[in-house]
Coordinates of C-alpha atoms in Angstrom, one line a residue:
Chain N
M194 CA -48.8 0.6 -19.4
Q195 CA -48.1 1.8 -22.9
T196 CA -48.3 5.5 -24.7
E197 CA -49.6 4.6 -27.3
K198 CA -47.1 5.7 -29.6
K199 CA -47.0 4.9 -33.5
I200 CA -45.8 2.2 -34.3
I201 CA -44.9 0.5 -38.3
E202 CA -42.4 -2.5 -39.6
C203 CA -40.9 -1.8 -42.5
V204 CA -38.9 -5.2 -44.8
P205 CA -36.7 -4.6 -47.5
N206 CA -35.8 -7.2 -50.0
V207 CA -32.7 -6.7 -51.4
S208 CA -30.4 -8.2 -53.6
E209 CA -27.1 -9.2 -52.0
G210 CA -27.1 -12.5 -49.3
K211 CA -23.6 -14.0 -50.2
N212 CA -21.4 -10.8 -49.3
Q213 CA -22.0 -10.6 -45.9
A214 CA -19.1 -8.2 -45.6
T215 CA -21.9 -5.6 -48.0
V216 CA -25.3 -6.8 -45.7
E217 CA -23.3 -5.6 -42.3
K218 CA -22.6 -1.9 -44.5
L219 CA -26.5 -2.4 -45.1
A220 CA -27.4 -2.5 -41.2
A221 CA -25.4 -0.3 -40.6
A222 CA -27.0 2.2 -42.6
A223 CA -30.3 0.6 -41.1
T224 CA -29.1 2.3 -37.8
V225 CA -31.3 5.7 -36.9
T226 CA -32.4 7.2 -33.5
G227 CA -35.6 5.8 -32.3
A228 CA -36.0 2.8 -35.1
S229 CA -34.8 -1.0 -34.1
L230 CA -33.6 -3.6 -36.6
A231 CA -35.6 -5.9 -35.7
D232 CA -33.7 -9.3 -37.4
Y233 CA -31.8 -9.7 -41.0
S234 CA -30.8 -12.6 -42.0
S235 CA -29.2 -13.3 -46.0
D236 CA -30.4 -16.7 -48.6
P237 CA -26.9 -16.7 -51.1
D238 CA -28.8 -19.5 -53.1
H239 CA -31.4 -17.1 -53.8
N240 CA -28.7 -14.4 -53.2
R241 CA -30.4 -12.3 -51.3
S242 CA -31.1 -10.8 -47.4
V243 CA -34.5 -9.2 -45.3
F244 CA -33.7 -6.3 -43.0
T245 CA -36.4 -6.1 -40.0
I246 CA -36.4 -2.4 -39.5
I247 CA -39.2 -1.4 -36.0
G248 CA -40.5 2.3 -34.5
E249 CA -41.7 5.4 -35.3
P250 CA -42.9 6.6 -39.7
D251 CA -40.5 9.1 -39.1
A252 CA -37.7 6.2 -38.1
V253 CA -38.4 3.9 -40.1
F254 CA -38.4 6.0 -42.8
E255 CA -35.5 7.4 -42.9
A256 CA -33.7 4.3 -41.8
A257 CA -34.9 2.2 -45.2
F258 CA -33.9 5.2 -46.7
R259 CA -30.5 4.9 -45.7
L260 CA -30.0 1.3 -46.2
A261 CA -31.7 1.2 -50.0
Q262 CA -29.6 4.0 -50.9
A263 CA -26.0 2.3 -49.3
A264 CA -27.7 -1.4 -51.4
V265 CA -27.9 1.6 -54.5
E266 CA -24.3 2.1 -53.7
T267 CA -23.1 -0.9 -53.2
I268 CA -25.1 -3.8 -55.2
D269 CA -24.7 -4.2 -59.5
L270 CA -27.0 -6.3 -60.3
N271 CA -25.6 -6.7 -63.8
I272 CA -23.4 -8.8 -62.3
H273 CA -26.4 -10.8 -59.9
D274 CA -27.1 -13.9 -59.8
G275 CA -29.6 -15.8 -57.9
A276 CA -32.5 -18.1 -57.1
H277 CA -35.1 -15.3 -55.9
P278 CA -36.5 -13.3 -58.9
R279 CA -35.6 -9.9 -57.7
M280 CA -35.6 -6.2 -60.5
G281 CA -33.5 -4.3 -57.9
A282 CA -30.7 -3.5 -55.7
V283 CA -33.0 -3.6 -52.7
D284 CA -35.7 -5.5 -54.7
V285 CA -39.5 -4.3 -52.5
I286 CA -39.2 -2.5 -48.9
P287 CA -42.9 -2.9 -48.0
F288 CA -44.4 -0.5 -45.0
I289 CA -46.6 -2.6 -42.7
P290 CA -49.0 -1.3 -39.8
L291 CA -48.7 -2.9 -36.2
R292 CA -49.8 -0.4 -34.0
G293 CA -51.3 2.7 -33.4
S294 CA -51.4 2.9 -37.3
D295 CA -53.0 1.8 -40.0
M296 CA -53.2 1.3 -44.2
N297 CA -53.1 4.5 -44.8
D298 CA -50.3 6.0 -42.8
C299 CA -48.0 3.3 -44.8
V300 CA -50.0 4.0 -48.2
Q301 CA -48.2 7.7 -47.4
I302 CA -44.9 6.5 -46.2
A303 CA -44.6 4.6 -49.3
A304 CA -45.4 7.5 -51.7
A305 CA -42.6 9.1 -49.8
L306 CA -40.1 7.1 -49.5
G307 CA -40.7 6.2 -53.4
K308 CA -40.8 9.9 -54.1
R309 CA -37.2 11.0 -52.1
L310 CA -36.2 7.0 -53.6
W311 CA -36.2 9.4 -57.0
N312 CA -35.8 12.5 -56.2
D313 CA -32.4 11.7 -54.5
L314 CA -30.9 8.3 -55.6
R315 CA -32.9 8.0 -59.2
L316 CA -33.7 5.3 -58.8
P317 CA -37.4 4.4 -60.8
V318 CA -40.5 3.8 -58.5
F319 CA -43.5 0.9 -58.5
L320 CA -45.8 1.8 -56.0
Y321 CA -47.4 -1.6 -55.2
E322 CA -50.2 -3.5 -52.8
E323 CA -52.3 -1.3 -50.4
A324 CA -50.4 1.4 -52.4
A325 CA -50.9 1.2 -56.2
S326 CA -52.0 3.5 -58.3
A327 CA -53.5 0.9 -60.6
P328 CA -55.4 -2.2 -59.7
H329 CA -53.0 -4.4 -62.2
R330 CA -49.5 -2.9 -60.6
K331 CA -50.7 -4.3 -57.0
N332 CA -49.6 -7.4 -57.2
L333 CA -45.8 -7.4 -57.0
A334 CA -45.2 -11.1 -58.9
V335 CA -46.7 -8.4 -61.5
L336 CA -44.5 -6.4 -61.8
R337 CA -41.4 -8.3 -61.0
K338 CA -41.7 -10.6 -63.9
G339 CA -38.8 -10.8 -66.3
G340 CA -37.1 -9.2 -63.7
F341 CA -33.9 -6.7 -64.2
E342 CA -32.4 -8.1 -67.0
N343 CA -36.3 -6.7 -68.9
M344 CA -37.0 -4.4 -66.4
A345 CA -36.1 -1.0 -69.0
N346 CA -38.3 -2.5 -71.9
K347 CA -41.2 -3.1 -70.3
I348 CA -41.5 0.3 -68.1
K349 CA -41.8 2.2 -72.0
N350 CA -45.0 -0.2 -71.6
P351 CA -47.4 2.6 -70.2
E352 CA -49.0 0.3 -67.3
F353 CA -46.0 -0.4 -66.2
F354 CA -44.3 2.8 -66.6
P355 CA -42.9 3.5 -62.5
D356 CA -45.2 5.8 -59.7
Y357 CA -41.8 7.7 -59.7
G358 CA -38.9 8.3 -62.6
D359 CA -39.4 7.0 -66.5
V360 CA -35.7 5.6 -66.5
L361 CA -34.5 1.7 -65.0
H362 CA -31.8 2.7 -62.6
K363 CA -28.6 0.9 -64.7
T364 CA -27.2 -0.5 -61.9
A365 CA -29.8 -0.8 -59.4
G366 CA -32.3 -1.1 -61.7
I367 CA -36.2 -0.2 -60.1
T368 CA -37.0 -1.0 -56.3
A369 CA -41.2 -1.8 -55.9
V370 CA -42.6 0.5 -52.6
G371 CA -45.9 -0.5 -50.9
A372 CA -47.8 -1.0 -48.1
R373 CA -49.4 -4.1 -46.5
R374 CA -50.3 -6.8 -43.9
P375 CA -48.1 -8.6 -42.4
L376 CA -46.5 -12.1 -44.4
I377 CA -44.8 -14.4 -43.3
A378 CA -42.2 -16.1 -45.7
F379 CA -41.9 -19.2 -44.2
N380 CA -39.6 -22.2 -47.2
V381 CA -40.0 -25.6 -46.3
N382 CA -37.1 -27.2 -47.7
L383 CA -37.5 -30.6 -49.2
D384 CA -35.5 -33.9 -49.0
T385 CA -34.5 -34.2 -53.0
D386 CA -32.6 -31.9 -55.3
D387 CA -35.5 -31.7 -57.9
I388 CA -35.7 -28.1 -58.6
S389 CA -39.1 -29.9 -60.5
A390 CA -40.5 -31.0 -57.1
A391 CA -41.0 -27.6 -55.2
K392 CA -42.1 -26.4 -58.1
K393 CA -44.8 -29.1 -58.5
I394 CA -45.1 -28.3 -55.0
A395 CA -45.6 -24.2 -55.7
S396 CA -48.0 -24.4 -58.0
K397 CA -50.8 -26.6 -56.6
I398 CA -51.0 -24.7 -53.2
R399 CA -50.3 -21.2 -54.1
S400 CA -53.6 -19.3 -54.0
A401 CA -53.6 -17.9 -57.3
N402 CA -54.3 -21.8 -59.2
G403 CA -56.6 -22.2 -56.5
G404 CA -54.5 -23.6 -53.7
L405 CA -54.8 -22.9 -50.3
P406 CA -56.1 -18.7 -49.0
G407 CA -53.6 -15.9 -49.1
V408 CA -50.7 -18.3 -50.3
K409 CA -47.6 -16.5 -52.9
A410 CA -45.0 -19.9 -53.8
I411 CA -42.2 -20.7 -55.6
G412 CA -40.1 -23.8 -56.6
V413 CA -36.8 -22.7 -55.8
A414 CA -32.7 -24.6 -55.7
V415 CA -31.3 -24.4 -52.5
K416 CA -27.8 -25.2 -51.0
G417 CA -25.7 -25.1 -53.7
G418 CA -28.4 -27.0 -56.1
N419 CA -28.5 -29.5 -53.7
T420 CA -32.0 -29.2 -52.1
A421 CA -36.0 -28.2 -54.1
Q422 CA -37.6 -25.8 -51.5
V423 CA -40.7 -24.5 -51.5
S424 CA -40.8 -21.0 -51.6
V425 CA -43.6 -19.5 -49.6
N426 CA -45.4 -16.3 -48.4
I427 CA -48.2 -16.1 -46.2
T428 CA -50.4 -13.0 -46.8
D429 CA -52.6 -13.5 -44.1
Y430 CA -51.6 -15.8 -41.4
T431 CA -55.3 -15.5 -39.6
Q432 CA -56.8 -17.3 -42.9
T433 CA -53.6 -20.0 -43.7
S434 CA -51.7 -20.5 -40.8
M435 CA -48.2 -22.5 -41.2
Y436 CA -49.2 -25.8 -40.3
K437 CA -51.7 -26.2 -43.2
V438 CA -49.3 -24.7 -45.2
L439 CA -47.1 -27.4 -44.0
E440 CA -48.7 -30.1 -43.5
T441 CA -50.0 -29.5 -47.7
V442 CA -46.8 -29.9 -48.7
R443 CA -46.1 -33.2 -47.1
F444 CA -49.2 -34.8 -48.4
E445 CA -48.3 -33.7 -52.3
A446 CA -44.7 -33.8 -51.7
A447 CA -45.5 -37.3 -50.9
R448 CA -47.1 -37.8 -53.2
L449 CA -44.0 -37.6 -55.7
G450 CA -41.8 -40.3 -53.2
V451 CA -39.8 -36.8 -52.0
A452 CA -40.6 -36.1 -47.6
V453 CA -40.8 -32.0 -46.0
N454 CA -36.9 -32.1 -44.7
E455 CA -36.6 -28.6 -42.2
T456 CA -38.1 -25.8 -42.8
E457 CA -37.0 -21.6 -42.8
I458 CA -39.0 -18.7 -40.5
I459 CA -37.2 -15.4 -43.3
G460 CA -38.3 -13.1 -40.0
L461 CA -40.3 -11.9 -38.0
A462 CA -44.4 -14.0 -37.6
P463 CA -47.4 -12.2 -35.2
M464 CA -48.2 -13.7 -32.0
Q465 CA -50.4 -15.7 -32.9
A466 CA -49.0 -17.5 -36.2
Y467 CA -46.8 -19.0 -33.8
L468 CA -49.8 -20.2 -31.3
D469 CA -52.0 -21.5 -34.1
C470 CA -48.9 -23.5 -35.1
A471 CA -48.3 -24.4 -31.0
N472 CA -52.2 -25.5 -30.2
Y473 CA -52.7 -27.5 -33.0
Y474 CA -50.0 -29.4 -33.0
L475 CA -50.2 -29.9 -29.4
G476 CA -53.9 -31.0 -29.7
C477 CA -55.0 -28.7 -27.4
K478 CA -58.7 -27.2 -26.6
N479 CA -57.7 -24.8 -25.3
S480 CA -58.6 -22.7 -28.2
A481 CA -56.1 -21.1 -30.4
G482 CA -57.5 -17.4 -30.4
A483 CA -57.5 -17.3 -26.9
V484 CA -54.6 -15.5 -25.8
K485 CA -53.0 -17.3 -23.0
V486 CA -50.3 -15.7 -22.7
I487 CA -48.4 -14.0 -19.8
E488 CA -46.8 -11.1 -21.4
S489 CA -49.2 -10.5 -23.3
H490 CA -50.5 -9.6 -20.1
F491 CA -48.3 -6.9 -18.7
Chain M
M239 CA -41.8 2.2 -23.8
Q240 CA -42.8 1.0 -20.5
T241 CA -41.1 1.9 -17.2
E242 CA -40.1 -0.8 -14.9
K243 CA -43.6 -1.2 -12.9
K244 CA -43.0 -3.9 -10.6
I245 CA -45.0 -6.9 -12.2
I246 CA -46.0 -10.3 -10.4
E247 CA -48.5 -13.4 -11.1
C248 CA -50.7 -15.2 -8.5
V249 CA -52.3 -18.7 -9.5
P250 CA -55.5 -20.0 -6.8
N251 CA -56.2 -22.9 -7.4
V252 CA -59.7 -23.3 -5.4
S253 CA -61.8 -26.2 -4.3
E254 CA -64.9 -26.4 -6.5
G255 CA -65.9 -26.6 -10.0
K256 CA -68.6 -27.7 -10.3
N257 CA -71.3 -24.6 -9.6
Q258 CA -70.6 -22.2 -12.6
A259 CA -72.4 -19.4 -9.6
T260 CA -70.0 -19.3 -6.9
V261 CA -66.7 -19.2 -9.7
E262 CA -68.1 -15.9 -11.2
K263 CA -67.4 -15.1 -7.3
L264 CA -64.9 -16.3 -6.6
A265 CA -63.9 -14.7 -10.0
A266 CA -65.8 -10.8 -9.2
A267 CA -63.8 -10.8 -5.8
A268 CA -60.3 -11.1 -7.2
T269 CA -60.9 -7.8 -8.5
V270 CA -59.1 -4.8 -7.0
T271 CA -57.5 -1.5 -9.0
G272 CA -53.4 -2.3 -10.3
A273 CA -54.7 -6.5 -10.3
S274 CA -55.8 -8.2 -13.7
L275 CA -57.7 -11.1 -13.3
A276 CA -56.2 -12.4 -16.9
D277 CA -57.9 -16.2 -17.0
Y278 CA -59.7 -18.6 -14.4
S279 CA -61.1 -21.8 -16.2
S280 CA -62.7 -25.1 -14.1
D281 CA -62.7 -28.6 -14.7
P282 CA -66.1 -30.2 -12.9
D283 CA -64.1 -33.5 -12.2
H284 CA -60.8 -32.2 -10.9
N285 CA -63.7 -29.8 -9.1
R286 CA -61.5 -27.8 -9.6
S287 CA -61.3 -23.5 -10.7
V288 CA -57.4 -22.2 -11.4
F289 CA -57.6 -18.2 -11.5
T290 CA -54.5 -16.7 -12.9
I291 CA -54.1 -12.7 -11.8
I292 CA -51.0 -10.3 -12.8
G293 CA -50.5 -6.5 -12.2
E294 CA -48.2 -4.9 -9.4
P295 CA -47.8 -6.1 -5.6
D296 CA -50.0 -4.8 -3.3
A297 CA -52.6 -5.6 -5.8
V298 CA -53.1 -8.8 -6.4
F299 CA -51.9 -10.1 -2.9
E300 CA -54.8 -8.2 -1.9
A301 CA -57.3 -9.8 -4.6
A302 CA -55.8 -12.6 -4.4
F303 CA -56.7 -11.7 0.0
R304 CA -60.6 -11.3 -0.8
L305 CA -60.7 -14.1 -3.7
A306 CA -59.4 -16.2 -0.4
Q307 CA -62.4 -15.3 2.0
A308 CA -64.9 -16.0 -1.0
A309 CA -63.3 -19.1 -0.9
V310 CA -63.9 -19.8 2.6
E311 CA -66.8 -18.8 2.7
T312 CA -68.7 -20.3 0.0
I313 CA -67.1 -23.7 0.4
D314 CA -67.3 -26.7 2.4
L315 CA -64.8 -29.1 2.2
N316 CA -66.6 -31.8 3.9
I317 CA -68.4 -32.4 0.9
H318 CA -66.1 -31.7 -1.7
D319 CA -65.7 -34.9 -4.0
G320 CA -62.8 -34.5 -6.4
A321 CA -60.3 -36.1 -8.9
H322 CA -57.0 -33.8 -8.0
P323 CA -55.8 -34.1 -4.6
R324 CA -56.8 -31.2 -2.2
M325 CA -56.4 -29.9 1.2
G326 CA -58.2 -25.9 1.5
A327 CA -60.8 -24.9 0.5
V328 CA -58.9 -22.5 -1.2
D329 CA -55.7 -24.7 -2.3
V330 CA -52.7 -23.8 -2.7
I331 CA -51.5 -19.8 -3.8
P332 CA -48.5 -19.7 -5.2
F333 CA -47.0 -16.5 -6.8
I334 CA -44.4 -15.8 -8.8
P335 CA -41.9 -12.8 -10.1
L336 CA -42.2 -11.8 -13.7
R337 CA -41.3 -8.2 -14.7
G338 CA -39.1 -6.3 -12.3
S339 CA -39.8 -8.6 -9.5
D340 CA -37.7 -12.1 -7.7
M341 CA -39.1 -14.2 -6.0
N342 CA -37.4 -12.6 -2.1
D343 CA -40.6 -10.0 -3.5
C344 CA -42.4 -13.1 -3.8
V345 CA -41.2 -15.2 -1.2
Q346 CA -42.1 -11.9 1.7
I347 CA -45.6 -11.4 0.6
A348 CA -46.0 -15.3 0.6
A349 CA -45.8 -14.9 4.0
A350 CA -47.7 -11.1 4.9
L351 CA -50.5 -13.7 3.0
G352 CA -50.3 -16.8 5.1
K353 CA -49.9 -14.1 8.2
R354 CA -52.7 -12.2 7.8
L355 CA -54.8 -15.7 6.1
W356 CA -54.6 -16.9 9.6
N357 CA -54.8 -13.3 11.2
D358 CA -58.5 -12.2 9.4
L359 CA -59.4 -15.3 8.5
R360 CA -58.8 -18.4 10.7
L361 CA -57.6 -20.0 8.0
P362 CA -54.0 -21.6 9.2
V363 CA -51.1 -22.3 5.8
F364 CA -47.5 -24.3 5.2
L365 CA -45.1 -22.3 3.3
Y366 CA -44.3 -24.2 0.4
E367 CA -41.9 -24.1 -3.1
E368 CA -39.6 -21.0 -1.9
A369 CA -41.0 -20.0 1.1
A370 CA -41.0 -23.4 2.2
S371 CA -39.7 -22.6 6.1
A372 CA -37.9 -26.3 6.1
P373 CA -37.1 -28.5 3.3
H374 CA -39.5 -31.3 3.4
R375 CA -41.8 -29.1 2.9
K376 CA -40.7 -27.0 -0.1
N377 CA -42.9 -30.1 -2.0
L378 CA -46.5 -29.6 -2.3
A379 CA -46.8 -33.0 -3.3
V380 CA -45.3 -34.2 0.5
L381 CA -48.0 -31.1 2.3
R382 CA -51.3 -32.2 0.7
K383 CA -50.0 -36.2 1.4
G384 CA -53.3 -37.3 2.7
G385 CA -55.7 -34.9 1.9
F386 CA -58.3 -32.9 3.3
E387 CA -59.8 -35.4 5.0
N388 CA -55.9 -36.4 7.2
M389 CA -55.3 -33.2 7.8
A390 CA -56.7 -31.8 11.2
N391 CA -53.9 -34.8 12.1
K392 CA -51.0 -34.5 9.6
I393 CA -51.1 -30.8 11.6
K394 CA -50.7 -32.7 15.0
N395 CA -47.3 -34.2 13.9
P396 CA -44.9 -31.3 14.0
E397 CA -43.1 -32.5 11.1
F398 CA -46.3 -30.3 10.1
F399 CA -47.4 -28.2 12.3
P400 CA -48.3 -24.7 9.7
D401 CA -46.2 -22.1 9.1
Y402 CA -49.6 -19.4 10.7
G403 CA -52.3 -21.5 12.3
D404 CA -52.8 -24.6 14.4
V405 CA -56.1 -26.0 14.1
L406 CA -57.8 -26.7 11.2
H407 CA -60.6 -23.8 9.3
K408 CA -63.4 -26.0 10.1
T409 CA -64.5 -25.7 6.1
A410 CA -61.8 -24.3 4.9
G411 CA -59.4 -27.1 5.8
I412 CA -55.3 -25.7 5.8
T413 CA -53.6 -24.0 1.8
A414 CA -50.5 -23.9 0.5
V415 CA -49.1 -20.4 0.2
G416 CA -46.4 -20.5 -1.5
A417 CA -43.7 -18.5 -4.6
R418 CA -42.5 -19.9 -7.1
R419 CA -40.7 -20.2 -11.0
P420 CA -43.7 -19.8 -13.2
L421 CA -45.4 -23.3 -13.9
I422 CA -47.1 -24.9 -16.6
A423 CA -50.1 -26.7 -15.4
F424 CA -50.2 -29.6 -19.0
N425 CA -53.2 -32.1 -19.1
V426 CA -52.3 -34.7 -21.6
N427 CA -56.6 -37.2 -22.3
L428 CA -56.4 -40.6 -23.9
D429 CA -58.7 -42.5 -25.6
T430 CA -59.1 -45.1 -22.7
D431 CA -61.0 -44.5 -19.5
D432 CA -58.0 -47.1 -18.1
I433 CA -57.5 -45.1 -15.0
S434 CA -54.5 -47.2 -14.7
A435 CA -52.4 -46.7 -18.0
A436 CA -52.9 -43.0 -16.3
K437 CA -51.7 -43.7 -13.8
K438 CA -49.1 -45.9 -15.1
I439 CA -48.1 -43.3 -17.5
A440 CA -47.9 -40.2 -15.1
S441 CA -45.6 -42.4 -13.0
K442 CA -43.0 -43.1 -16.3
I443 CA -42.6 -39.7 -16.9
R444 CA -42.7 -38.2 -13.5
S445 CA -38.5 -36.5 -12.2
A446 CA -39.9 -37.6 -8.6
N447 CA -39.0 -41.5 -10.6
G448 CA -36.4 -41.1 -13.2
G449 CA -38.4 -39.1 -15.2
L450 CA -38.1 -36.1 -17.1
P451 CA -37.0 -32.8 -15.2
G452 CA -38.6 -30.4 -13.1
V453 CA -42.1 -32.7 -14.3
K454 CA -45.1 -34.1 -11.7
A455 CA -47.7 -36.5 -12.6
I456 CA -51.1 -37.8 -11.3
G457 CA -53.4 -40.2 -13.6
V458 CA -57.1 -38.8 -12.9
A459 CA -60.2 -40.0 -14.7
V460 CA -62.0 -36.9 -16.3
K461 CA -65.1 -35.7 -18.1
G462 CA -68.1 -38.4 -16.2
G463 CA -65.0 -41.3 -15.5
N464 CA -64.4 -41.6 -19.2
T465 CA -61.5 -40.1 -19.8
A466 CA -58.3 -40.6 -18.8
Q467 CA -56.0 -37.9 -18.1
V468 CA -52.4 -37.2 -17.2
S469 CA -52.2 -34.5 -15.3
V470 CA -48.9 -32.5 -15.8
N471 CA -47.7 -29.3 -13.9
I472 CA -43.5 -28.6 -16.1
T473 CA -42.7 -26.5 -13.5
D474 CA -39.1 -25.3 -16.2
Y475 CA -40.8 -25.5 -19.1
T476 CA -36.3 -24.3 -20.4
Q477 CA -35.5 -28.0 -19.2
T478 CA -38.7 -30.1 -20.6
S479 CA -40.7 -28.4 -23.0
M480 CA -44.7 -29.4 -23.8
Y481 CA -43.8 -31.2 -27.0
K482 CA -41.0 -33.0 -24.8
V483 CA -44.1 -34.3 -22.7
L484 CA -46.2 -35.1 -24.6
E485 CA -44.4 -37.5 -27.4
T486 CA -43.4 -39.0 -24.1
V487 CA -46.6 -39.8 -23.3
R488 CA -47.4 -40.4 -26.8
F489 CA -44.8 -43.8 -27.3
E490 CA -45.6 -44.6 -23.5
A491 CA -48.9 -44.5 -24.0
A492 CA -48.9 -46.5 -26.8
R493 CA -47.0 -49.4 -25.1
L494 CA -50.6 -50.2 -24.2
G495 CA -52.2 -49.8 -26.2
V496 CA -53.4 -46.9 -25.8
A497 CA -53.8 -42.7 -27.8
V498 CA -54.0 -39.2 -27.3
N499 CA -56.0 -37.3 -27.8
E500 CA -56.3 -33.8 -27.0
T501 CA -54.9 -31.8 -24.4
E502 CA -55.3 -29.1 -23.0
I503 CA -53.6 -25.7 -21.6
I504 CA -54.6 -24.4 -17.6
G505 CA -53.8 -20.9 -17.2
L506 CA -51.4 -19.0 -19.2
A507 CA -47.3 -20.1 -20.3
P508 CA -44.3 -18.0 -21.4
M509 CA -45.3 -17.6 -24.3
Q510 CA -41.1 -19.3 -25.9
A511 CA -43.3 -22.8 -24.1
Y512 CA -45.4 -21.5 -27.2
L513 CA -42.4 -20.7 -29.1
D514 CA -40.3 -23.9 -28.7
C515 CA -43.7 -26.3 -29.6
A516 CA -44.3 -24.7 -32.9
N517 CA -40.5 -24.9 -33.8
Y518 CA -40.2 -28.3 -33.1
Y519 CA -43.4 -29.4 -35.1
L520 CA -42.4 -26.7 -37.9
G521 CA -39.4 -28.4 -38.5
C522 CA -38.0 -24.7 -37.8
K523 CA -33.9 -25.1 -38.3
N524 CA -34.6 -21.0 -36.9
S525 CA -33.1 -21.4 -33.8
A526 CA -35.9 -21.5 -30.5
G527 CA -34.3 -19.1 -28.5
A528 CA -34.0 -16.7 -31.1
V529 CA -37.0 -14.5 -30.9
K530 CA -38.5 -14.3 -34.5
V531 CA -42.4 -12.9 -32.9
I532 CA -43.6 -9.5 -34.4
E533 CA -44.3 -8.3 -30.9
S534 CA -41.8 -8.8 -29.0
H535 CA -40.3 -4.3 -30.4
F536 CA -42.5 -3.3 -29.3

């Protein structure tokens, strides 16, 4: 049986997905005893990398700080170009409670990291989602709107004054640090280079427009502009499963005369999210909720 | 981190799937400290129940014995009727190495259980699969051929003399006890009551006929004769995934003018088996071999 140490996850998103040497440097920086770098992957079109750190809270906190520090030292947003919206060299740092920990632990860690990023690196910070200091500051898309280029002006508005710091970092911009539930980053590539198709589909499926519950979606160009992608965040996979997103994208795409080519999952997803999809597509009459996985029992 | 205690699995199949009171009695009998009854399910048409016990070897051994004892005391094969082939009240007892244990551990446990079943219960035993005493006695289907009704004669043949005992148990028949790798019991229900369709498809897909590697399959009638079922064992899911079985059944069924209605997984399956299916059907370009499950990291 396992000891009930607190375990949390942290998923920093960094604005560099082209220069593999920089990505490796950041990965090395995130290596701290007690935390494991469970996964990292880069996308050159998004020009963005996603790191997944899992472990004990103090170690994950330290790994996230060191990764942010390395990002601030190496990335200059003034010369950054990519398909994905961004406002910081380290764009967003969410903490997620996993085992023996709760959202309140992660809210406190987010606040502590925000404070340290400003104190040690002069990197200003928005606290977002569960860590947000006001309801209108919860949504990352609202905070990030306008991007790095517009941020120096935006933070003069008291509504968007940073939670830590008072001036944009000249090369690293501003970072959103927060606490949230597990999220699945699920991208669906279409068989077209017509980005307007991806944007239309994204607009149909996002929950803000009355689409699928807990779904955020944007249309972007990937593969050097040759592929239109519906880039999706599923913020509550217990409400909206990946298969539901995929099948909805598929039938909305059909209406536009395009089809789904392939998908990708960025980072990790909870086991139950995969089980839901396996059960759906296999046509299992077994309840997907009933855990039927050997590894769950030892 | 986990301590590396030896963990094994045992999956007794019992010839009773109609009388729920008996099934509950057997489940209660299998409750032993150090072993957990991870799952059990019954099928009235197969007239068979499958129990999954996971834990430390000594405890799993004891739980399997007690379950067998309860089955011998309560089930009379002379009045048993069901779609699934069987030769014993407790028909088959495989042991599977999981963590910190190997096949040799399970072969020894199988032999010890076989000896005890004969000594304590006068239940004769065939050792099968990795525990078999000769190559021609490895395959369960070969040992079981002819069923309970024919077994008193069959075991007079020296080729099929039991490994333990020398005479059939009058009400409980004979039991196959063995050691094997994890197996997935995967049933595919067709939209027809024509059992000949299920038999034809089973014959096409089974590896013995040059079908899918590691696949055993029979055609049976379930749901009171209203549904034809292709009942499949996948003995090596790393070679043949569930999606491959399902899609092959689907296209062979189409040739016969029938379709797949639903499937079911009996007992537990390894996590990777579900991941393979989720990745295939989601069209993930992520490698299914790369573990992307949060729970794998803590």
